[in-house]
Each structure stands twice: as C-alpha cells, then as structure tokens.
Amino acid sequence: MSEHIKVSIDGGVMSIAIARAEKKNALTAAMYDRMIAALDAAEADAAIGVVLIHGEGGDFTAGNDIADFLATTKDMNDFGGLRFVRRIAVFDKPIVAAVEGAAIGVGTTMLLHCDLVYAAPSARFRMPFVDLALVPEAGASLLAPLRMGMAKAAEFLMLGEGFDAAQGKAMGVVNDVVAAQELLAVARDKAQKLAGKPRQALLATRRLMRGDRKDIVARIDEEARVFGQRMASDEARQVFLAFMSKSRK
Ligand code: COA
C-alpha cells in the first residue's frame, strides 16, 4: 500500500489525498492500487456517501509517473492507470474533486468521472497525450468532445493546449473557482452536503445522469488497446527518456 495516498473518513465522506509533492503528485502503480482499494472500500461501506479527491502540496497530480510508463509492458492489464480508470468509470457514489496546480493527463481525465469539481486559480489542466506520443485514456476521447465540444476537445487532445480554472468553469468542467486557502474546505462542505442527502435518491439520480456506462467502458478498453501499442513505440519511449533525463532520479 502506497504511503503517497492518504485515506481518511469523516461525516460520510471518504477523502483520498494524493501526497507525493516532490514529484508533483505523479501517480505510480502502487498509488493507483491504493486509490482503487479506497474506491472499493467506499462503495462497500454504507456509511460512506461521497468520495473527495484532492492533492497535497499545491498540485492535484502531474498524471501518470513517466518512469512507470517506461517500466510498463505492452500488456495494458499490467498498467495501474488502466485499472484505476476502469474502476472510477463505474464507481457508483458521487465524487467531488478539489484541484490546484498541475492537473495533467489522468489528472484532468479523471475529473470527467467526477460530479463536482472545485478549482483554485492556480489550477492548470492539460491532456498532452499526443505530445507524449500517446492517445487519450479514461474515455476522454469520448467524454471530452461530449463535455467541451469537438472544437475545444481538439485543442486539448490534439494540440495539447491547456486550460485554467476560469476556462474550465466556462466549459462546465469546473463548478467553481475558489481561492486556494478555501478550496479544500469548500469542496469538503459540498461533499458533506451531498453525503447528507437521502442516499438512495442521490445514487439513483447519479445513475440516471450518467446513463448506461457500457459505451464508456468499451471506449476505455479501445483506448487502452491503442495506448498499449503507443506506449511501447519508439517515439513514445524517446519522449519518456527525454523527460526522465531531466529528472534527478
Ligand atoms: N512523472 C514522473 N515525475 C514527474 C512527473 C511525472 N508525470 N511530473 C513531475 N515529475 C517530477 C519531475 O521529474 C521532477 O523531479 P526531480 O525533482 O527529481 O527532477 C519533479 O517532479 C518536479 O517537477 P518539475 O518538472 O521540476 O517541476 P516544474 O514546476 O518545472 O513543472 C510540471 C511541473 C507538472 C509542468 C512538469 O513536471 C511536467 O510537465 N510533468 C510531466 C507531466 C506529464 O506529461 N504527465 C503525464 C501525463 S499522461
């Protein structure tokens, strides 16, 4: 179990904190597995109504750990990131996210599976999959065009341009922009409000809003097939090695 994921429970809300500040909260296989275990526990525990995800140290997450990309084989079932996105896509309880600083790759795509997203002015969202010689994951190739429109999705998924909290709010990806010092308290308050609602009505409403998830799950699997091929490609490995050669370890 990874010490870089901290899980706590308070008033019907499970908080999952990503805590690897020295690496901008980049996610390793162990961290994904800890988050999956937390989601499993939250779903199974009737006392938990809502999950809150946030980062510690000024960032949400800089996405998948790039060293882990290099270590992953073409068999995507070995890839923690895929296990995590498959899990969050079918998770049944509301998820609230509090985002500041870097929200890159899965740091942005996981938000498409959240219900309420609060962001500090420092938040920077980016899905630079093509620049990494990869393709989108977490169903973003389906969900980003649906949520943001095809033109904006092309800027983010193909050009690799980023957006900030205010732009995220204008596109309906972010609920509200909140000062950094209040961000966690506001997100926690909203999570607690949700947790206090009549539980079965809340869960049924979420299911109705999200609809049948088989299309999303099928897209995640299709993306994963291509992602696995891309990850093993020379062009991707060169990008990963170039990034790692700048890193201290
Ligand atoms: N995987 C592995 N390590 C990462 C990482 C990642 N995704 N993101 C950041 N880090 C590490 C850096 O290598 C650096 O490590 P070091 O101190 O040992 O050298 C440390 O975190 C701090 O990052 P740094 O790049 O020095 O900070 P910055 O403020 O200049 O830039 C980012 C921050 C997030 C913009 C930049 O780190 C970045 O672009 N990261 C990669 C994001 C990415 O492409 N993620 C994959 C998406 S699929």
mmCIF file of C-alpha atoms and ligand atoms in Angstrom:
data_model
loop_
_atom_site.group_PDB
_atom_site.id
_atom_site.type_symbol
_atom_site.label_atom_id
_atom_site.label_comp_id
_atom_site.label_asym_id
_atom_site.label_seq_id
_atom_site.Cartn_x
_atom_site.Cartn_y
_atom_site.Cartn_z
ATOM 1 C CA MET A 1 0.000 0.000 0.000
ATOM 2 C CA SER A 2 1.412 3.355 -1.023
ATOM 3 C CA GLU A 3 2.198 5.985 1.611
ATOM 4 C CA HIS A 4 1.649 8.572 -1.122
ATOM 5 C CA ILE A 5 -2.115 8.115 -0.925
ATOM 6 C CA LYS A 6 -3.755 9.145 2.333
ATOM 7 C CA VAL A 7 -7.280 7.986 3.012
ATOM 8 C CA SER A 8 -9.487 9.381 5.777
ATOM 9 C CA ILE A 9 -13.183 9.230 6.600
ATOM 10 C CA ASP A 10 -15.258 11.967 8.193
ATOM 11 C CA GLY A 11 -19.021 12.511 8.305
ATOM 12 C CA GLY A 12 -19.905 10.131 5.473
ATOM 13 C CA VAL A 13 -17.127 11.468 3.219
ATOM 14 C CA MET A 14 -14.032 9.468 2.295
ATOM 15 C CA SER A 15 -11.129 11.775 1.412
ATOM 16 C CA ILE A 16 -8.404 10.470 -0.870
ATOM 17 C CA ALA A 17 -5.339 12.730 -0.772
ATOM 18 C CA ILE A 18 -2.609 12.382 -3.377
ATOM 19 C CA ALA A 19 0.544 13.146 -1.413
ATOM 20 C CA ARG A 20 3.743 12.933 -3.432
ATOM 21 C CA ALA A 21 4.502 16.629 -3.630
ATOM 22 C CA GLU A 22 8.183 16.169 -4.513
ATOM 23 C CA LYS A 23 7.066 14.608 -7.825
ATOM 24 C CA LYS A 24 4.090 16.916 -8.364
ATOM 25 C CA ASN A 25 1.866 14.058 -7.146
ATOM 26 C CA ALA A 26 2.667 11.916 -10.211
ATOM 27 C CA LEU A 27 0.866 8.581 -9.877
ATOM 28 C CA THR A 28 2.675 5.242 -9.640
ATOM 29 C CA ALA A 29 1.178 1.754 -9.919
ATOM 30 C CA ALA A 30 1.166 1.447 -6.112
ATOM 31 C CA MET A 31 -0.689 4.747 -5.795
ATOM 32 C CA TYR A 32 -3.329 3.694 -8.328
ATOM 33 C CA ASP A 33 -3.789 0.406 -6.491
ATOM 34 C CA ARG A 34 -4.254 2.234 -3.194
ATOM 35 C CA MET A 35 -6.853 4.523 -4.786
ATOM 36 C CA ILE A 36 -8.674 1.536 -6.282
ATOM 37 C CA ALA A 37 -8.729 -0.152 -2.876
ATOM 38 C CA ALA A 38 -10.126 3.058 -1.370
ATOM 39 C CA LEU A 39 -12.881 3.258 -4.002
ATOM 40 C CA ASP A 40 -13.733 -0.422 -3.418
ATOM 41 C CA ALA A 41 -13.964 0.243 0.321
ATOM 42 C CA ALA A 42 -16.071 3.385 -0.197
ATOM 43 C CA GLU A 43 -18.511 1.559 -2.430
ATOM 44 C CA ALA A 44 -18.864 -1.332 0.030
ATOM 45 C CA ASP A 45 -19.318 0.841 3.129
ATOM 46 C CA ALA A 46 -22.894 2.032 3.624
ATOM 47 C CA ALA A 47 -21.631 4.732 5.994
ATOM 48 C CA ILE A 48 -19.765 6.451 3.153
ATOM 49 C CA GLY A 49 -21.880 8.561 0.827
ATOM 50 C CA VAL A 50 -19.296 10.549 -1.129
ATOM 51 C CA VAL A 51 -15.618 10.470 -2.102
ATOM 52 C CA LEU A 52 -13.479 13.605 -2.164
ATOM 53 C CA ILE A 53 -10.223 13.548 -4.168
ATOM 54 C CA HIS A 54 -7.550 16.206 -3.760
ATOM 55 C CA GLY A 55 -3.807 16.706 -3.925
ATOM 56 C CA GLU A 56 -1.407 17.844 -1.218
ATOM 57 C CA GLY A 57 1.413 20.352 -1.660
ATOM 58 C CA GLY A 58 -0.140 22.700 -4.207
ATOM 59 C CA ASP A 59 -0.802 20.295 -7.087
ATOM 60 C CA PHE A 60 -3.602 17.873 -7.954
ATOM 61 C CA THR A 61 -1.456 15.435 -9.955
ATOM 62 C CA ALA A 62 1.046 15.685 -12.817
ATOM 63 C CA GLY A 63 -0.506 12.482 -14.158
ATOM 64 C CA ASN A 64 0.983 9.094 -14.635
ATOM 65 C CA ASP A 65 4.542 8.705 -13.376
ATOM 66 C CA ILE A 66 6.595 8.829 -16.554
ATOM 67 C CA ALA A 67 9.196 6.385 -15.196
ATOM 68 C CA ASP A 68 6.329 3.914 -14.735
ATOM 69 C CA PHE A 69 5.370 4.365 -18.391
ATOM 70 C CA LEU A 70 8.848 3.139 -19.284
ATOM 71 C CA ALA A 71 8.502 0.143 -16.981
ATOM 72 C CA THR A 72 5.089 -0.900 -18.333
ATOM 73 C CA THR A 73 4.846 -3.659 -20.895
ATOM 74 C CA LYS A 74 2.523 -3.658 -23.887
ATOM 75 C CA ASP A 75 0.088 -5.744 -21.843
ATOM 76 C CA MET A 76 -2.158 -2.983 -20.586
ATOM 77 C CA ASN A 77 -3.629 -5.222 -17.886
ATOM 78 C CA ASP A 78 -0.347 -4.659 -16.046
ATOM 79 C CA PHE A 79 -0.897 -0.920 -16.176
ATOM 80 C CA GLY A 80 -2.147 0.609 -12.919
ATOM 81 C CA GLY A 81 -3.529 3.653 -14.710
ATOM 82 C CA LEU A 82 -5.877 1.487 -16.738
ATOM 83 C CA ARG A 83 -7.034 -0.440 -13.671
ATOM 84 C CA PHE A 84 -7.781 2.881 -11.973
ATOM 85 C CA VAL A 85 -9.721 4.484 -14.828
ATOM 86 C CA ARG A 86 -11.765 1.302 -15.333
ATOM 87 C CA ARG A 87 -12.653 1.447 -11.638
ATOM 88 C CA ILE A 88 -13.511 5.149 -11.362
ATOM 89 C CA ALA A 89 -15.636 4.971 -14.544
ATOM 90 C CA VAL A 90 -18.060 2.524 -12.928
ATOM 91 C CA PHE A 91 -17.834 3.805 -9.345
ATOM 92 C CA ASP A 92 -21.365 4.278 -8.059
ATOM 93 C CA LYS A 93 -21.149 7.070 -5.484
ATOM 94 C CA PRO A 94 -20.677 10.807 -6.078
ATOM 95 C CA ILE A 95 -17.113 12.077 -6.378
ATOM 96 C CA VAL A 96 -16.044 15.639 -5.563
ATOM 97 C CA ALA A 97 -12.607 16.925 -6.625
ATOM 98 C CA ALA A 98 -10.550 19.862 -5.345
ATOM 99 C CA VAL A 99 -7.897 20.887 -7.863
ATOM 100 C CA GLU A 100 -4.970 23.259 -7.571
ATOM 101 C CA GLY A 101 -1.748 23.476 -9.561
ATOM 102 C CA ALA A 102 -0.973 20.752 -12.060
ATOM 103 C CA ALA A 103 -3.830 18.547 -13.255
ATOM 104 C CA ILE A 104 -2.165 16.758 -16.140
ATOM 105 C CA GLY A 105 -3.118 13.661 -18.103
ATOM 106 C CA VAL A 106 -5.212 11.463 -15.828
ATOM 107 C CA GLY A 107 -5.247 14.492 -13.505
ATOM 108 C CA THR A 108 -7.665 16.030 -15.977
ATOM 109 C CA THR A 109 -9.323 12.927 -17.439
ATOM 110 C CA MET A 110 -10.359 11.523 -14.041
ATOM 111 C CA LEU A 111 -12.310 14.748 -13.477
ATOM 112 C CA LEU A 112 -14.644 13.742 -16.312
ATOM 113 C CA HIS A 113 -15.792 10.950 -13.956
ATOM 114 C CA CYS A 114 -16.309 13.314 -11.014
ATOM 115 C CA ASP A 115 -19.585 15.051 -10.196
ATOM 116 C CA LEU A 116 -18.431 18.315 -8.648
ATOM 117 C CA VAL A 117 -15.046 19.924 -9.371
ATOM 118 C CA TYR A 118 -13.718 22.959 -7.479
ATOM 119 C CA ALA A 119 -10.502 24.576 -8.665
ATOM 120 C CA ALA A 120 -8.094 27.187 -7.341
ATOM 121 C CA PRO A 121 -6.862 29.963 -9.662
ATOM 122 C CA SER A 122 -3.509 28.098 -9.822
ATOM 123 C CA ALA A 123 -5.111 25.035 -11.465
ATOM 124 C CA ARG A 124 -3.684 24.131 -14.871
ATOM 125 C CA PHE A 125 -5.453 21.361 -16.766
ATOM 126 C CA ARG A 126 -3.679 19.577 -19.590
ATOM 127 C CA MET A 127 -4.105 16.365 -21.585
ATOM 128 C CA PRO A 128 -0.789 16.241 -23.520
ATOM 129 C CA PHE A 129 -1.170 12.642 -24.688
ATOM 130 C CA VAL A 130 -0.188 13.315 -28.300
ATOM 131 C CA ASP A 131 2.922 15.247 -27.185
ATOM 132 C CA LEU A 132 3.915 12.136 -25.222
ATOM 133 C CA ALA A 133 3.267 10.090 -28.409
ATOM 134 C CA LEU A 134 0.274 8.512 -26.644
ATOM 135 C CA VAL A 135 -3.504 8.637 -27.084
ATOM 136 C CA PRO A 136 -6.193 9.752 -24.622
ATOM 137 C CA GLU A 137 -7.332 7.450 -21.811
ATOM 138 C CA ALA A 138 -10.150 7.217 -19.252
ATOM 139 C CA GLY A 139 -12.710 7.553 -22.021
ATOM 140 C CA ALA A 140 -11.564 11.143 -22.686
ATOM 141 C CA SER A 141 -11.725 10.615 -26.452
ATOM 142 C CA LEU A 142 -15.488 10.165 -25.965
ATOM 143 C CA LEU A 143 -16.174 12.335 -22.908
ATOM 144 C CA ALA A 144 -14.077 15.434 -23.747
ATOM 145 C CA PRO A 145 -15.868 16.118 -27.077
ATOM 146 C CA LEU A 146 -19.202 15.499 -25.321
ATOM 147 C CA ARG A 147 -18.423 17.790 -22.392
ATOM 148 C CA MET A 148 -16.374 20.516 -24.099
ATOM 149 C CA GLY A 149 -17.457 20.312 -27.732
ATOM 150 C CA MET A 150 -15.401 18.858 -30.568
ATOM 151 C CA ALA A 151 -13.515 22.092 -31.371
ATOM 152 C CA LYS A 152 -12.270 22.631 -27.800
ATOM 153 C CA ALA A 153 -11.554 18.923 -27.353
ATOM 154 C CA ALA A 154 -9.316 19.064 -30.449
ATOM 155 C CA GLU A 155 -7.348 21.958 -28.919
ATOM 156 C CA PHE A 156 -6.839 19.975 -25.715
ATOM 157 C CA LEU A 157 -6.419 16.419 -27.018
ATOM 158 C CA MET A 158 -4.672 17.081 -30.324
ATOM 159 C CA LEU A 159 -2.813 20.393 -29.928
ATOM 160 C CA GLY A 160 -2.141 19.594 -26.272
ATOM 161 C CA GLU A 161 -3.127 23.092 -25.148
ATOM 162 C CA GLY A 162 -4.107 23.542 -21.536
ATOM 163 C CA PHE A 163 -6.865 25.449 -19.819
ATOM 164 C CA ASP A 164 -7.176 27.196 -16.492
ATOM 165 C CA ALA A 165 -9.827 27.168 -13.787
ATOM 166 C CA ALA A 166 -11.856 30.038 -15.275
ATOM 167 C CA GLN A 167 -11.865 28.408 -18.714
ATOM 168 C CA GLY A 168 -12.794 25.106 -17.090
ATOM 169 C CA LYS A 169 -15.738 26.811 -15.412
ATOM 170 C CA ALA A 170 -16.849 28.435 -18.671
ATOM 171 C CA MET A 171 -16.821 24.985 -20.329
ATOM 172 C CA GLY A 172 -18.738 23.335 -17.496
ATOM 173 C CA VAL A 173 -15.835 21.107 -16.437
ATOM 174 C CA VAL A 174 -15.241 23.093 -13.232
ATOM 175 C CA ASN A 175 -18.120 24.045 -10.940
ATOM 176 C CA ASP A 176 -16.444 26.990 -9.317
ATOM 177 C CA VAL A 177 -13.128 28.800 -8.922
ATOM 178 C CA VAL A 178 -12.219 29.076 -5.239
ATOM 179 C CA ALA A 179 -9.268 30.785 -3.509
ATOM 180 C CA ALA A 180 -6.564 28.224 -2.708
ATOM 181 C CA GLN A 181 -6.829 28.729 1.051
ATOM 182 C CA GLU A 182 -10.571 27.915 0.966
ATOM 183 C CA LEU A 183 -10.512 25.242 -1.719
ATOM 184 C CA LEU A 184 -10.454 22.126 0.424
ATOM 185 C CA ALA A 185 -12.987 23.500 2.917
ATOM 186 C CA VAL A 186 -15.416 24.412 0.121
ATOM 187 C CA ALA A 187 -15.033 21.028 -1.595
ATOM 188 C CA ARG A 188 -15.424 19.226 1.732
ATOM 189 C CA ASP A 189 -18.536 21.241 2.559
ATOM 190 C CA LYS A 190 -20.127 20.334 -0.802
ATOM 191 C CA ALA A 191 -19.173 16.685 -0.304
ATOM 192 C CA GLN A 192 -20.728 16.702 3.153
ATOM 193 C CA LYS A 193 -23.896 18.317 1.801
ATOM 194 C CA LEU A 194 -24.185 15.525 -0.766
ATOM 195 C CA ALA A 195 -23.481 12.892 1.899
ATOM 196 C CA GLY A 196 -26.376 14.269 3.954
ATOM 197 C CA LYS A 197 -28.946 13.861 1.153
ATOM 198 C CA PRO A 198 -31.366 10.929 1.043
ATOM 199 C CA ARG A 199 -28.803 8.327 -0.027
ATOM 200 C CA GLN A 200 -30.797 6.113 -2.389
ATOM 201 C CA ALA A 201 -32.299 9.100 -4.225
ATOM 202 C CA LEU A 202 -28.817 10.588 -4.647
ATOM 203 C CA LEU A 203 -27.344 7.351 -6.004
ATOM 204 C CA ALA A 204 -30.293 6.795 -8.337
ATOM 205 C CA THR A 205 -30.021 10.378 -9.614
ATOM 206 C CA ARG A 206 -26.333 9.894 -10.346
ATOM 207 C CA ARG A 207 -27.056 6.638 -12.184
ATOM 208 C CA LEU A 208 -29.760 8.359 -14.256
ATOM 209 C CA MET A 209 -27.461 11.288 -15.065
ATOM 210 C CA ARG A 210 -24.571 9.029 -16.105
ATOM 211 C CA GLY A 211 -26.726 6.551 -18.037
ATOM 212 C CA ASP A 212 -25.517 3.182 -19.201
ATOM 213 C CA ARG A 213 -21.750 3.123 -18.844
ATOM 214 C CA LYS A 214 -21.082 0.316 -21.286
ATOM 215 C CA ASP A 215 -20.159 2.789 -24.063
ATOM 216 C CA ILE A 216 -17.619 4.478 -21.809
ATOM 217 C CA VAL A 217 -16.175 1.180 -20.632
ATOM 218 C CA ALA A 218 -15.917 -0.001 -24.259
ATOM 219 C CA ARG A 219 -14.148 3.238 -25.200
ATOM 220 C CA ILE A 220 -11.729 2.908 -22.260
ATOM 221 C CA ASP A 221 -10.859 -0.592 -23.480
ATOM 222 C CA GLU A 222 -10.427 0.572 -27.076
ATOM 223 C CA GLU A 223 -8.226 3.489 -25.963
ATOM 224 C CA ALA A 224 -6.209 1.068 -23.811
ATOM 225 C CA ARG A 225 -5.523 -1.204 -26.774
ATOM 226 C CA VAL A 226 -4.048 1.689 -28.765
ATOM 227 C CA PHE A 227 -2.384 3.240 -25.692
ATOM 228 C CA GLY A 228 -0.526 -0.038 -25.064
ATOM 229 C CA GLN A 229 0.828 -0.073 -28.625
ATOM 230 C CA ARG A 230 1.806 3.593 -28.407
ATOM 231 C CA MET A 231 3.481 3.179 -25.012
ATOM 232 C CA ALA A 232 5.784 0.512 -26.446
ATOM 233 C CA SER A 233 6.567 2.595 -29.544
ATOM 234 C CA ASP A 234 9.979 4.135 -30.171
ATOM 235 C CA GLU A 235 8.548 7.631 -30.455
ATOM 236 C CA ALA A 236 6.881 7.384 -27.035
ATOM 237 C CA ARG A 237 9.924 5.853 -25.341
ATOM 238 C CA GLN A 238 12.098 8.661 -26.669
ATOM 239 C CA VAL A 239 9.753 11.263 -25.144
ATOM 240 C CA PHE A 240 9.713 9.426 -21.797
ATOM 241 C CA LEU A 241 13.514 9.096 -21.737
ATOM 242 C CA ALA A 242 13.948 12.781 -22.596
ATOM 243 C CA PHE A 243 11.675 13.703 -19.657
ATOM 244 C CA MET A 244 13.442 11.325 -17.274
ATOM 245 C CA SER A 245 16.900 12.554 -18.258
ATOM 246 C CA LYS A 246 15.910 15.955 -16.847
ATOM 247 C CA SER A 247 14.775 14.347 -13.582
ATOM 248 C CA ARG A 248 17.054 13.897 -10.543
ATOM 249 C CA LYS A 249 16.054 10.213 -10.251
HETATM 250 N N1 COA B 1 6.241 11.568 -13.777
HETATM 251 C C1 COA B 1 7.387 11.450 -13.102
HETATM 252 N N2 COA B 1 7.974 12.506 -12.490
HETATM 253 C C2 COA B 1 7.354 13.695 -12.581
HETATM 254 C C3 COA B 1 6.156 13.861 -13.303
HETATM 255 C C4 COA B 1 5.596 12.736 -13.910
HETATM 256 N N3 COA B 1 4.444 12.793 -14.577
HETATM 257 N N4 COA B 1 5.796 15.169 -13.227
HETATM 258 C C5 COA B 1 6.739 15.790 -12.495
HETATM 259 N N5 COA B 1 7.673 14.902 -12.100
HETATM 260 C C6 COA B 1 8.873 15.155 -11.299
HETATM 261 C C7 COA B 1 9.974 15.832 -12.099
HETATM 262 O O1 COA B 1 10.706 14.869 -12.824
HETATM 263 C C8 COA B 1 10.757 16.489 -11.012
HETATM 264 O O2 COA B 1 11.542 15.503 -10.396
HETATM 265 P P1 COA B 1 13.032 15.895 -9.850
HETATM 266 O O3 COA B 1 12.797 16.969 -8.827
HETATM 267 O O4 COA B 1 13.516 14.603 -9.271
HETATM 268 O O5 COA B 1 13.801 16.373 -11.038
HETATM 269 C C9 COA B 1 9.674 16.895 -10.003
HETATM 270 O O6 COA B 1 8.537 16.080 -10.282
HETATM 271 C C10 COA B 1 9.254 18.336 -10.143
HETATM 272 O O7 COA B 1 8.892 18.550 -11.475
HETATM 273 P P2 COA B 1 9.483 19.738 -12.360
HETATM 274 O O8 COA B 1 9.277 19.369 -13.788
HETATM 275 O O9 COA B 1 10.880 20.070 -11.923
HETATM 276 O O10 COA B 1 8.506 20.938 -11.909
HETATM 277 P P3 COA B 1 8.001 22.169 -12.759
HETATM 278 O O11 COA B 1 7.261 23.028 -11.793
HETATM 279 O O12 COA B 1 9.102 22.752 -13.580
HETATM 280 O O13 COA B 1 6.951 21.527 -13.805
HETATM 281 C C11 COA B 1 5.099 20.111 -14.475
HETATM 282 C C12 COA B 1 5.795 20.870 -13.321
HETATM 283 C C13 COA B 1 3.974 19.327 -13.851
HETATM 284 C C14 COA B 1 4.573 21.132 -15.501
HETATM 285 C C15 COA B 1 6.145 19.196 -15.159
HETATM 286 O O14 COA B 1 6.774 18.423 -14.154
HETATM 287 C C16 COA B 1 5.575 18.246 -16.182
HETATM 288 O O15 COA B 1 5.299 18.634 -17.318
HETATM 289 N N6 COA B 1 5.417 16.955 -15.802
HETATM 290 C C17 COA B 1 5.024 15.918 -16.713
HETATM 291 C C18 COA B 1 3.534 15.938 -16.914
HETATM 292 C C19 COA B 1 3.101 14.839 -17.849
HETATM 293 O O16 COA B 1 3.400 14.850 -19.034
HETATM 294 N N7 COA B 1 2.398 13.833 -17.273
HETATM 295 C C20 COA B 1 1.959 12.673 -17.981
HETATM 296 C C21 COA B 1 0.585 12.901 -18.480
HETATM 297 S S1 COA B 1 -0.043 11.486 -19.363
#
